[in-house]
Coordinates of C-alpha atoms and ligand atoms in Angstrom, one line a residue:
M1 CA 0.0 0.0 0.0
G2 CA 2.2 2.8 -1.2
N3 CA 1.6 6.3 -2.3
I4 CA 2.5 5.8 -5.9
I5 CA -0.6 5.8 -8.1
K6 CA 0.0 4.1 -11.5
K7 CA -3.5 3.6 -12.7
I8 CA -6.8 5.5 -12.1
C9 CA -10.2 4.3 -13.0
C10 CA -13.2 6.7 -13.2
I11 CA -16.7 5.4 -13.2
G12 CA -18.9 7.8 -15.2
A13 CA -17.8 9.6 -18.4
G14 CA -20.2 12.6 -18.1
Y15 CA -19.7 16.3 -17.7
V16 CA -17.7 15.8 -14.5
G17 CA -15.8 12.5 -15.1
G18 CA -14.8 13.3 -18.7
P19 CA -13.1 16.7 -18.3
T20 CA -11.7 16.0 -14.9
M21 CA -9.9 12.8 -16.0
A22 CA -8.7 14.5 -19.2
V23 CA -7.0 17.1 -17.1
I24 CA -5.5 14.6 -14.7
A25 CA -4.2 12.6 -17.6
E26 CA -2.7 15.7 -19.2
K27 CA -1.0 16.8 -16.0
C28 CA 0.2 13.3 -14.9
P29 CA 1.5 11.6 -18.0
E30 CA 3.0 8.8 -15.9
I31 CA -0.5 7.7 -14.7
E32 CA -2.8 5.7 -16.9
V33 CA -6.4 7.0 -16.6
Y34 CA -9.3 4.8 -17.7
V35 CA -12.8 6.5 -17.9
V36 CA -15.5 3.8 -17.8
D37 CA -19.1 4.2 -18.6
M38 CA -21.9 1.6 -19.1
N39 CA -23.4 3.8 -21.8
A40 CA -21.6 2.4 -24.9
E41 CA -22.9 5.1 -27.2
R42 CA -21.4 7.8 -24.9
I43 CA -18.0 5.9 -24.9
K44 CA -18.1 5.7 -28.7
K45 CA -18.5 9.4 -28.9
W46 CA -15.6 10.0 -26.5
N47 CA -13.5 7.8 -28.8
D48 CA -14.6 9.4 -32.1
D49 CA -11.8 10.7 -34.4
D50 CA -14.0 13.7 -35.1
L51 CA -13.6 15.7 -32.0
S52 CA -16.7 17.8 -32.7
K53 CA -18.6 14.6 -31.8
L54 CA -17.4 14.4 -28.2
P55 CA -20.5 14.0 -25.9
V56 CA -19.5 17.0 -23.8
F57 CA -18.8 20.5 -25.3
E58 CA -16.3 22.5 -23.3
P59 CA -13.9 25.1 -24.6
G60 CA -10.4 23.6 -24.5
L61 CA -11.6 20.0 -23.9
S62 CA -11.0 18.7 -27.4
E63 CA -7.3 19.9 -27.3
V64 CA -6.7 18.0 -24.1
I65 CA -8.4 14.9 -25.5
S66 CA -6.4 14.9 -28.7
K67 CA -3.2 15.2 -26.7
C68 CA -3.8 12.4 -24.2
R69 CA -6.4 10.0 -25.7
N70 CA -5.1 6.5 -26.3
K71 CA -1.7 7.6 -24.8
N72 CA -2.5 7.6 -21.1
L73 CA -6.3 8.4 -21.3
F74 CA -8.7 5.7 -22.3
F75 CA -12.5 5.7 -22.7
T76 CA -14.1 2.2 -22.3
T77 CA -17.0 0.2 -21.2
E78 CA -14.7 -2.4 -19.7
L79 CA -15.2 -2.0 -15.9
K80 CA -14.2 -5.3 -14.3
K81 CA -10.7 -5.5 -15.6
N82 CA -10.0 -1.8 -15.0
L83 CA -11.3 -1.8 -11.5
A84 CA -9.2 -4.8 -10.7
S85 CA -6.0 -3.2 -11.8
S86 CA -6.5 0.4 -10.5
D87 CA -4.9 2.0 -7.4
M88 CA -7.5 4.8 -7.3
V89 CA -11.1 4.8 -8.4
F90 CA -13.2 8.0 -8.8
I91 CA -17.0 7.8 -8.7
S92 CA -18.4 10.4 -11.1
V93 CA -21.9 9.0 -11.8
N94 CA -25.1 10.9 -12.0
T95 CA -27.1 11.6 -8.8
P96 CA -30.4 13.2 -10.0
T97 CA -33.1 14.2 -7.6
K98 CA -35.5 11.4 -6.7
T99 CA -38.7 11.5 -8.6
R100 CA -40.6 9.0 -6.4
G101 CA -40.6 7.5 -2.9
V102 CA -39.2 9.0 0.3
G103 CA -37.7 12.4 -0.4
A104 CA -39.1 12.7 -3.9
G105 CA -38.3 16.1 -5.4
Q106 CA -35.7 16.8 -2.8
A107 CA -33.3 13.9 -1.9
S108 CA -30.8 12.6 -4.4
D109 CA -31.3 9.2 -6.0
L110 CA -28.2 7.3 -5.0
K111 CA -28.9 4.1 -7.0
W112 CA -26.0 4.7 -9.3
I113 CA -23.7 5.5 -6.4
E114 CA -24.7 2.3 -4.7
A115 CA -24.3 0.3 -7.9
S116 CA -20.8 1.7 -8.4
A117 CA -19.8 0.9 -4.8
R118 CA -21.0 -2.7 -5.3
Q119 CA -19.1 -3.0 -8.5
I120 CA -15.9 -1.7 -6.8
A121 CA -16.5 -4.1 -3.9
E122 CA -16.8 -7.0 -6.3
Y123 CA -14.0 -6.3 -8.7
A124 CA -11.3 -4.2 -7.0
Q125 CA -8.2 -6.0 -5.9
G126 CA -5.5 -5.2 -3.4
H127 CA -5.7 -1.8 -1.8
T128 CA -7.9 0.7 -3.6
I129 CA -8.5 4.4 -2.8
V130 CA -12.1 5.2 -3.6
I131 CA -12.9 8.8 -4.3
E132 CA -16.4 10.3 -4.2
K133 CA -16.5 12.9 -7.0
S134 CA -20.2 13.2 -7.7
T135 CA -22.1 15.9 -5.8
L136 CA -23.8 14.0 -3.0
P137 CA -25.8 14.5 0.1
V138 CA -23.7 14.7 3.3
K139 CA -22.8 11.2 4.7
T140 CA -23.0 9.4 1.4
A141 CA -19.3 8.4 1.9
Q142 CA -20.6 6.5 4.9
T143 CA -22.8 4.4 2.6
I144 CA -20.0 3.8 0.2
K145 CA -17.7 2.8 3.1
K146 CA -20.2 0.4 4.5
I147 CA -20.7 -1.4 1.2
L148 CA -16.9 -1.6 0.6
M149 CA -16.0 -2.6 4.1
E150 CA -18.5 -5.4 4.2
A151 CA -17.1 -6.9 1.0
N152 CA -14.3 -8.2 3.1
Q153 CA -16.3 -9.7 6.0
D154 CA -16.3 -13.4 6.7
N155 CA -19.9 -14.0 5.5
S156 CA -19.1 -12.3 2.1
P157 CA -18.6 -14.5 -0.9
L158 CA -15.6 -12.4 -1.7
K159 CA -13.7 -13.2 1.5
N160 CA -10.9 -15.0 -0.4
N161 CA -10.0 -11.9 -2.3
L162 CA -7.5 -9.8 -0.5
K163 CA -8.8 -6.3 -0.7
S164 CA -9.0 -3.1 1.3
F165 CA -10.3 0.4 0.7
S166 CA -9.8 4.0 1.8
I167 CA -12.6 6.4 1.1
L168 CA -12.1 10.0 0.3
S169 CA -14.4 12.9 -0.7
N170 CA -13.0 15.2 -3.3
P171 CA -15.9 17.4 -4.5
E172 CA -15.7 18.9 -8.0
F173 CA -16.1 22.7 -8.2
L174 CA -15.8 23.1 -11.9
A175 CA -18.5 25.1 -13.7
E176 CA -19.6 23.9 -17.1
G177 CA -18.4 26.2 -19.9
T178 CA -15.2 26.9 -18.0
A179 CA -14.5 23.4 -16.8
I180 CA -11.0 23.1 -18.3
S181 CA -9.7 26.4 -17.0
D182 CA -11.4 25.7 -13.6
L183 CA -9.7 22.3 -13.4
K184 CA -6.3 23.7 -14.5
N185 CA -6.5 26.6 -12.2
P186 CA -8.8 25.8 -9.3
D187 CA -9.6 28.3 -6.4
R188 CA -9.1 25.3 -4.1
V189 CA -9.0 21.5 -4.1
L190 CA -11.0 20.0 -1.2
I191 CA -10.1 16.5 0.1
G192 CA -12.1 15.0 2.9
G193 CA -11.1 11.8 4.7
E194 CA -9.5 10.1 7.6
D195 CA -6.7 8.0 6.0
D196 CA -3.6 10.2 5.8
K197 CA -1.8 7.9 3.3
A198 CA -4.8 8.0 0.9
I199 CA -5.1 11.8 1.3
N200 CA -1.4 12.2 0.5
A201 CA -1.7 10.0 -2.5
L202 CA -4.4 12.2 -3.9
I203 CA -2.5 15.4 -2.9
S204 CA 0.5 14.1 -4.8
I205 CA -1.6 14.0 -8.0
Y206 CA -3.0 17.6 -7.6
K207 CA 0.4 18.9 -6.5
K208 CA 1.5 18.4 -10.1
W209 CA -0.3 21.6 -11.0
V210 CA -2.0 23.1 -8.0
N211 CA -0.2 25.0 -5.2
K212 CA -0.1 23.2 -1.9
E213 CA -1.8 26.2 -0.2
K214 CA -4.8 25.7 -2.3
I215 CA -5.3 22.1 -1.2
I216 CA -7.7 22.0 1.8
T217 CA -8.1 18.8 3.8
T218 CA -11.1 18.1 6.1
D219 CA -13.0 15.2 7.5
L220 CA -15.4 13.4 5.1
W221 CA -18.6 15.0 6.2
S222 CA -17.2 18.6 6.2
S223 CA -16.0 18.1 2.7
E224 CA -19.3 16.7 1.5
L225 CA -21.2 19.6 3.2
S226 CA -18.9 22.3 1.9
K227 CA -19.8 21.3 -1.6
L228 CA -23.5 21.7 -0.9
V229 CA -23.0 25.0 0.9
A230 CA -20.8 26.5 -1.8
N231 CA -23.4 25.8 -4.4
A232 CA -26.2 27.0 -2.1
F233 CA -24.4 30.3 -1.6
L234 CA -23.8 30.8 -5.3
A235 CA -27.4 30.0 -6.1
Q236 CA -28.5 32.3 -3.3
R237 CA -26.7 35.2 -5.0
I238 CA -28.5 34.6 -8.2
S239 CA -31.9 34.5 -6.5
S240 CA -31.0 37.6 -4.6
I241 CA -30.1 39.6 -7.7
N242 CA -33.1 38.1 -9.6
S243 CA -35.4 39.2 -6.9
I244 CA -34.0 42.8 -7.2
S245 CA -34.4 42.7 -11.0
A246 CA -38.1 42.5 -10.5
L247 CA -38.0 45.5 -8.1
C248 CA -35.9 47.5 -10.7
E249 CA -38.5 46.8 -13.4
K250 CA -41.2 48.3 -11.1
T251 CA -39.3 51.3 -10.0
G252 CA -37.2 52.3 -13.0
A253 CA -33.8 51.4 -11.5
D254 CA -31.4 49.4 -13.7
I255 CA -30.2 46.0 -12.4
K256 CA -26.9 46.3 -14.3
D257 CA -26.0 49.5 -12.4
V258 CA -27.3 48.1 -9.1
S259 CA -25.1 44.9 -9.6
I260 CA -22.0 47.0 -10.3
A261 CA -22.6 49.4 -7.4
T262 CA -23.3 46.5 -5.0
G263 CA -20.6 44.2 -6.2
T264 CA -17.7 46.7 -6.0
D265 CA -17.9 46.4 -2.2
K266 CA -15.1 43.8 -1.9
R267 CA -17.0 42.1 1.0
I268 CA -19.7 41.3 -1.5
G269 CA -17.6 40.8 -4.7
K270 CA -18.6 41.5 -8.3
Y271 CA -19.0 37.9 -9.5
F272 CA -22.2 36.0 -9.9
L273 CA -24.4 39.0 -9.8
N274 CA -25.9 38.8 -13.3
A275 CA -29.7 38.9 -13.3
G276 CA -31.1 36.4 -15.7
P277 CA -33.9 33.9 -16.4
G278 CA -33.1 31.8 -13.3
F279 CA -30.3 29.4 -12.6
G280 CA -30.2 26.0 -14.3
G281 CA -27.6 23.2 -14.5
S282 CA -27.5 19.8 -12.8
C283 CA -26.1 21.1 -9.5
F284 CA -27.8 24.1 -7.9
K285 CA -31.4 23.0 -7.5
K286 CA -30.3 19.5 -6.6
D287 CA -27.8 20.6 -4.0
I288 CA -30.1 23.1 -2.3
S289 CA -32.9 20.4 -2.4
N290 CA -30.5 18.1 -0.6
L291 CA -29.7 20.8 1.9
V292 CA -33.4 21.5 2.5
Y293 CA -34.0 17.8 2.9
I294 CA -31.2 17.2 5.5
C295 CA -32.2 20.3 7.5
N296 CA -35.7 19.0 7.7
Y297 CA -34.4 15.6 8.6
Y298 CA -32.5 17.1 11.5
G299 CA -35.5 19.1 12.7
L300 CA -34.1 22.5 11.5
A301 CA -37.3 23.7 9.9
E302 CA -36.3 27.4 9.8
V303 CA -33.0 26.6 8.1
S304 CA -34.7 24.4 5.6
S305 CA -37.4 27.0 4.7
Y306 CA -34.7 29.7 4.4
W307 CA -32.9 27.7 1.7
Q308 CA -36.1 26.5 0.1
K309 CA -36.8 30.2 -0.7
V310 CA -33.7 30.3 -3.0
I311 CA -35.4 27.6 -5.2
D312 CA -38.8 29.3 -4.9
I313 CA -37.5 32.6 -6.2
N314 CA -35.8 30.8 -9.0
S315 CA -39.1 29.2 -10.1
W316 CA -40.9 32.5 -9.7
Q317 CA -38.3 34.3 -11.9
K318 CA -38.9 31.9 -14.8
R319 CA -42.7 32.1 -14.5
R320 CA -42.5 35.9 -14.1
I321 CA -40.6 36.2 -17.5
S322 CA -43.2 33.9 -19.2
K323 CA -46.0 36.1 -17.9
I324 CA -44.3 39.3 -19.1
I325 CA -43.9 37.9 -22.6
I326 CA -47.6 36.8 -22.7
E327 CA -48.8 40.2 -21.5
K328 CA -46.7 42.2 -24.0
L329 CA -48.0 40.1 -26.9
F330 CA -51.6 41.2 -26.1
N331 CA -52.2 38.3 -23.7
T332 CA -52.5 35.8 -26.5
L333 CA -49.9 33.6 -28.0
S334 CA -52.2 31.3 -29.8
G335 CA -50.7 30.3 -33.2
K336 CA -47.9 32.9 -32.9
K337 CA -44.4 31.9 -33.8
I338 CA -42.0 32.8 -31.0
S339 CA -38.2 32.5 -31.5
V340 CA -36.1 31.2 -28.7
L341 CA -32.4 31.9 -28.8
G342 CA -30.5 29.5 -26.6
F343 CA -31.5 26.2 -25.0
S344 CA -28.4 25.3 -22.9
F345 CA -28.6 26.4 -19.3
K346 CA -25.7 28.8 -19.8
A347 CA -23.3 29.7 -22.7
N348 CA -20.4 27.5 -23.7
T349 CA -22.0 24.2 -22.8
N350 CA -24.3 21.8 -24.6
D351 CA -25.9 20.8 -21.3
T352 CA -29.6 21.4 -20.9
R353 CA -30.3 20.0 -17.5
E354 CA -32.6 22.3 -15.5
S355 CA -32.2 25.0 -18.2
P356 CA -34.6 27.9 -17.6
S357 CA -35.4 27.6 -21.3
I358 CA -37.3 24.3 -20.6
D359 CA -39.8 25.9 -18.2
I360 CA -40.2 29.1 -20.2
C361 CA -40.7 27.3 -23.5
R362 CA -43.3 25.0 -21.8
D363 CA -45.2 28.0 -20.4
L364 CA -45.3 29.6 -23.8
M365 CA -46.4 26.4 -25.6
E366 CA -49.1 26.0 -22.9
E367 CA -50.4 29.3 -24.2
G368 CA -50.5 28.0 -27.7
A369 CA -47.4 29.6 -29.1
N370 CA -45.4 27.8 -31.9
I371 CA -41.9 27.8 -30.5
S372 CA -38.8 27.8 -32.8
I373 CA -35.6 27.1 -30.9
Y374 CA -32.0 27.7 -32.0
D375 CA -28.9 26.8 -30.1
P376 CA -25.4 26.6 -31.5
K377 CA -24.4 23.4 -29.5
V378 CA -27.5 21.7 -28.3
K379 CA -28.9 18.9 -30.5
E380 CA -32.5 18.5 -31.6
S381 CA -32.8 15.2 -29.7
Q382 CA -31.9 17.0 -26.5
V383 CA -34.5 19.6 -27.0
S384 CA -37.2 17.0 -27.8
A385 CA -36.3 15.0 -24.7
A386 CA -36.2 18.0 -22.4
L387 CA -39.6 19.3 -23.6
N388 CA -41.4 16.1 -23.9
I389 CA -40.5 14.3 -20.7
D390 CA -42.0 15.6 -17.5
T391 CA -39.9 13.9 -14.9
F392 CA -42.6 14.3 -12.2
N393 CA -45.7 13.3 -14.1
N394 CA -44.2 11.3 -16.9
S395 CA -46.8 13.1 -19.0
L396 CA -47.1 16.3 -21.0
G397 CA -45.5 15.9 -24.4
Y398 CA -45.6 19.2 -26.3
K399 CA -45.8 19.2 -30.1
N400 CA -45.8 22.9 -30.9
F401 CA -42.1 23.4 -31.1
K402 CA -39.5 23.2 -33.9
F403 CA -35.7 23.0 -33.8
A404 CA -34.3 25.6 -36.1
S405 CA -31.2 24.7 -38.1
S406 CA -30.2 28.3 -38.6
L407 CA -30.8 31.7 -37.0
N408 CA -32.8 32.9 -40.1
D409 CA -35.0 29.8 -40.0
C410 CA -35.6 30.5 -36.3
M411 CA -36.6 34.1 -36.6
K412 CA -38.4 34.4 -39.9
D413 CA -42.1 35.3 -39.5
S414 CA -42.0 35.3 -35.8
Y415 CA -43.6 37.8 -33.4
A416 CA -40.9 37.8 -30.8
V417 CA -37.3 36.8 -30.1
I418 CA -36.5 35.7 -26.6
V419 CA -32.8 35.5 -25.7
L420 CA -32.5 32.8 -23.0
T421 CA -28.8 31.8 -23.2
E422 CA -25.9 34.3 -23.3
W423 CA -24.1 32.8 -26.4
E424 CA -21.6 35.3 -27.7
E425 CA -23.1 35.2 -31.2
F426 CA -26.5 36.5 -29.9
A427 CA -24.8 39.7 -28.9
H428 CA -23.7 40.4 -32.5
L429 CA -26.8 39.8 -34.6
D430 CA -27.9 42.0 -37.5
W431 CA -31.1 43.3 -35.9
D432 CA -32.0 45.5 -39.0
Q433 CA -32.1 42.4 -41.1
I434 CA -34.0 40.3 -38.5
Y435 CA -36.6 43.1 -38.0
S436 CA -37.3 43.0 -41.7
M437 CA -38.3 39.3 -41.6
M438 CA -40.5 39.4 -38.5
I439 CA -44.2 40.1 -37.9
K440 CA -44.9 43.6 -36.6
P441 CA -45.0 44.9 -33.9
A442 CA -41.8 42.8 -33.4
W443 CA -40.5 42.2 -29.9
I444 CA -37.2 41.3 -28.3
F445 CA -37.1 39.9 -24.8
D446 CA -33.5 39.9 -23.5
T447 CA -33.3 37.9 -20.3
R448 CA -29.4 37.9 -20.3
S449 CA -28.7 41.6 -20.9
I450 CA -26.6 41.0 -24.0
V451 CA -28.5 42.7 -26.7
D452 CA -27.4 46.2 -27.8
K453 CA -30.4 48.4 -26.9
A454 CA -29.4 51.3 -29.2
K455 CA -29.2 48.9 -32.2
V456 CA -32.6 47.3 -31.7
D457 CA -34.2 50.6 -31.0
K458 CA -32.9 51.9 -34.3
A459 CA -34.1 48.8 -36.1
G460 CA -37.6 49.5 -34.8
F461 CA -38.1 46.7 -32.2
N462 CA -40.1 46.8 -29.0
F463 CA -37.5 45.9 -26.4
W464 CA -37.7 44.4 -22.9
R465 CA -34.6 43.7 -20.9
I466 CA -34.4 42.0 -17.5
G467 CA -34.2 44.4 -14.6
S468 CA -34.7 47.6 -16.5
Ligands
UDX501 C1 -22.1 25.2 -10.6 C2 -20.9 25.8 -9.7 O1 -20.6 27.1 -10.2 C3 -19.7 24.9 -9.7 O2 -18.8 25.3 -8.8 C4 -20.2 23.5 -9.3 O3 -19.1 22.6 -9.3 C5 -21.3 23.0 -10.2 O4 -22.4 23.9 -10.2 P1 -22.5 25.2 -13.2 O5 -23.9 24.8 -12.8 O6 -21.8 24.4 -14.2 O7 -21.6 25.2 -11.9 O8 -22.6 26.7 -13.8 P2 -22.6 28.1 -13.1 O9 -21.7 29.0 -13.8 O10 -22.5 28.1 -11.6 O11 -24.1 28.6 -13.5 C6 -25.3 28.1 -13.0 C7 -26.5 28.8 -13.4 O12 -26.5 30.1 -12.8 C8 -26.6 29.0 -14.9 O13 -27.9 28.8 -15.4 C9 -26.2 30.5 -15.1 O14 -26.7 31.1 -16.3 C10 -26.8 31.1 -13.8 N1 -26.1 32.3 -13.4 C11 -24.8 32.3 -13.1 C12 -26.8 33.5 -13.4 O15 -28.0 33.6 -13.8 N2 -26.2 34.7 -13.0 C13 -24.9 34.7 -12.6 O16 -24.4 35.8 -12.3 C14 -24.2 33.5 -12.7
ADP502 P1 -22.3 14.5 -14.3 O1 -22.7 15.8 -14.8 O2 -22.4 14.3 -12.8 O3 -20.9 14.1 -14.8 P2 -23.6 12.8 -16.3 O4 -25.0 12.3 -16.3 O5 -23.1 13.7 -17.3 O6 -23.4 13.4 -14.8 O7 -22.6 11.5 -16.3 C1 -22.7 10.4 -15.4 C2 -22.3 9.2 -16.2 O8 -22.2 8.1 -15.3 C3 -23.4 8.7 -17.3 O9 -22.8 8.7 -18.5 C4 -23.8 7.3 -16.8 O10 -24.0 6.4 -17.9 C5 -22.6 6.9 -16.0 N1 -22.9 5.8 -15.0 C6 -23.8 5.9 -14.0 N2 -23.7 4.7 -13.3 C7 -22.7 4.0 -13.8 C8 -22.1 2.7 -13.5 N3 -22.6 2.0 -12.4 N4 -21.1 2.2 -14.2 C9 -20.7 2.9 -15.3 N5 -21.1 4.1 -15.6 C10 -22.2 4.7 -14.9

């Protein structure tokens, strides 16, 4: 049981596992990194010669992949063999919010975590450091530990295999769209655990490119909780600024100015104060829901309802925007073509999980609008899946939307353009030309504050911008 790591296996080749392992492989050429996923189609895409087909779009990712893939970075569905020969295993599987049973709508569904732990228990050999990388409720490491430790007990069919485990929590703080730069230059690396040897083994990997002062070590639970708290604080800032955007609209103040004036106080800080259509992504809502759930579990009703409000304001912001659009278009959308620019939950990612575009498009379709959606990186199949599947009711199923293959196709003959994602290209559109092909009065609703007001005014549009 030494500190020298020769081979890493990561279970889960998603938005976290893929980029994280790619950067570890690039920074540690002496380590072999195997990223394993049970989804063969996803693995095929990770191995595609055409790097535009990678399943995750992240600026800078394809460069790292082309440098390391099939040298010391491998994408495969072969789990058993790779678990058996790895010194270190990362668990980066999906942990969505439960849709049924105890804790539905709040607690995380840990079935993929449990399945991974059982696979590790079965196939790992010798001493293995197991690292929890997925965002998880506090004390999940305990579950993983229990499954792994019992693999070695006398009544286990595996008793003849000599195996032992150390469990660490190493939460991921990367944000999609900037994952590669966040991984290469993190604000901090957090490692939770009790086994100093295992902690040092993981530190020795990060030390290849991260200053020692940025590596924080804690106990397992503090590490798990810190991840939830960091995301809850970030989401809280967005709900705070979004709540004020509504007040600005009523009173004539401008949220952009208020953000700058507020954020220049260094105790507050200027980042993460952009008003918008509400936060999306796979983490914020899920993590706060976990926080709400565990606070309730421990009888902290006030704390729980405090954090629940951050989610409530987020839902309210999305609904508020839909209502404004409906009202401005004479309270009827029936049969009207509405152009939606952007379907990913933020710019520079192809991820649509919890995207505010989903709820806003649904609201508008509910009113009878024909939605035309354009996004530079999201695929038609993702849009269909997101709009057709209601995870809570397994019902709905809208038909009145189209996926536009070009911006022109998206905006021709429409009554309104709604900017929902801040893709750079949406800030540089030819509004004169767009105006000429729309139905009048033509509207622009800018939920990301990226459209040049002077240009759209000149073109003749009616213009609404968040928080002004
Ligand atoms: C987040 C955390 O930032 C990251 O540390 C954690 O590891 C995972 O969760 P991510 O969800 O990928 O990352 O993106 P983030 O940049 O945090 O944006 C989340 C949402 O908030 C997006 O919908 C974004 O548009 C929105 N947002 C962000 C705002 O509306 N305003 C802001 O000022 C910042
Ligand atoms: P994240 O954003 O957390 O990375 P994703 O859903 O993008 O989440 O990726 C998680 C990946 O984990 C999926 O591709 C899924 O197929 C994979 N996965 C989940 N459970 C297992 C398992 N037991 N073995 C292998 N892969 C798994």
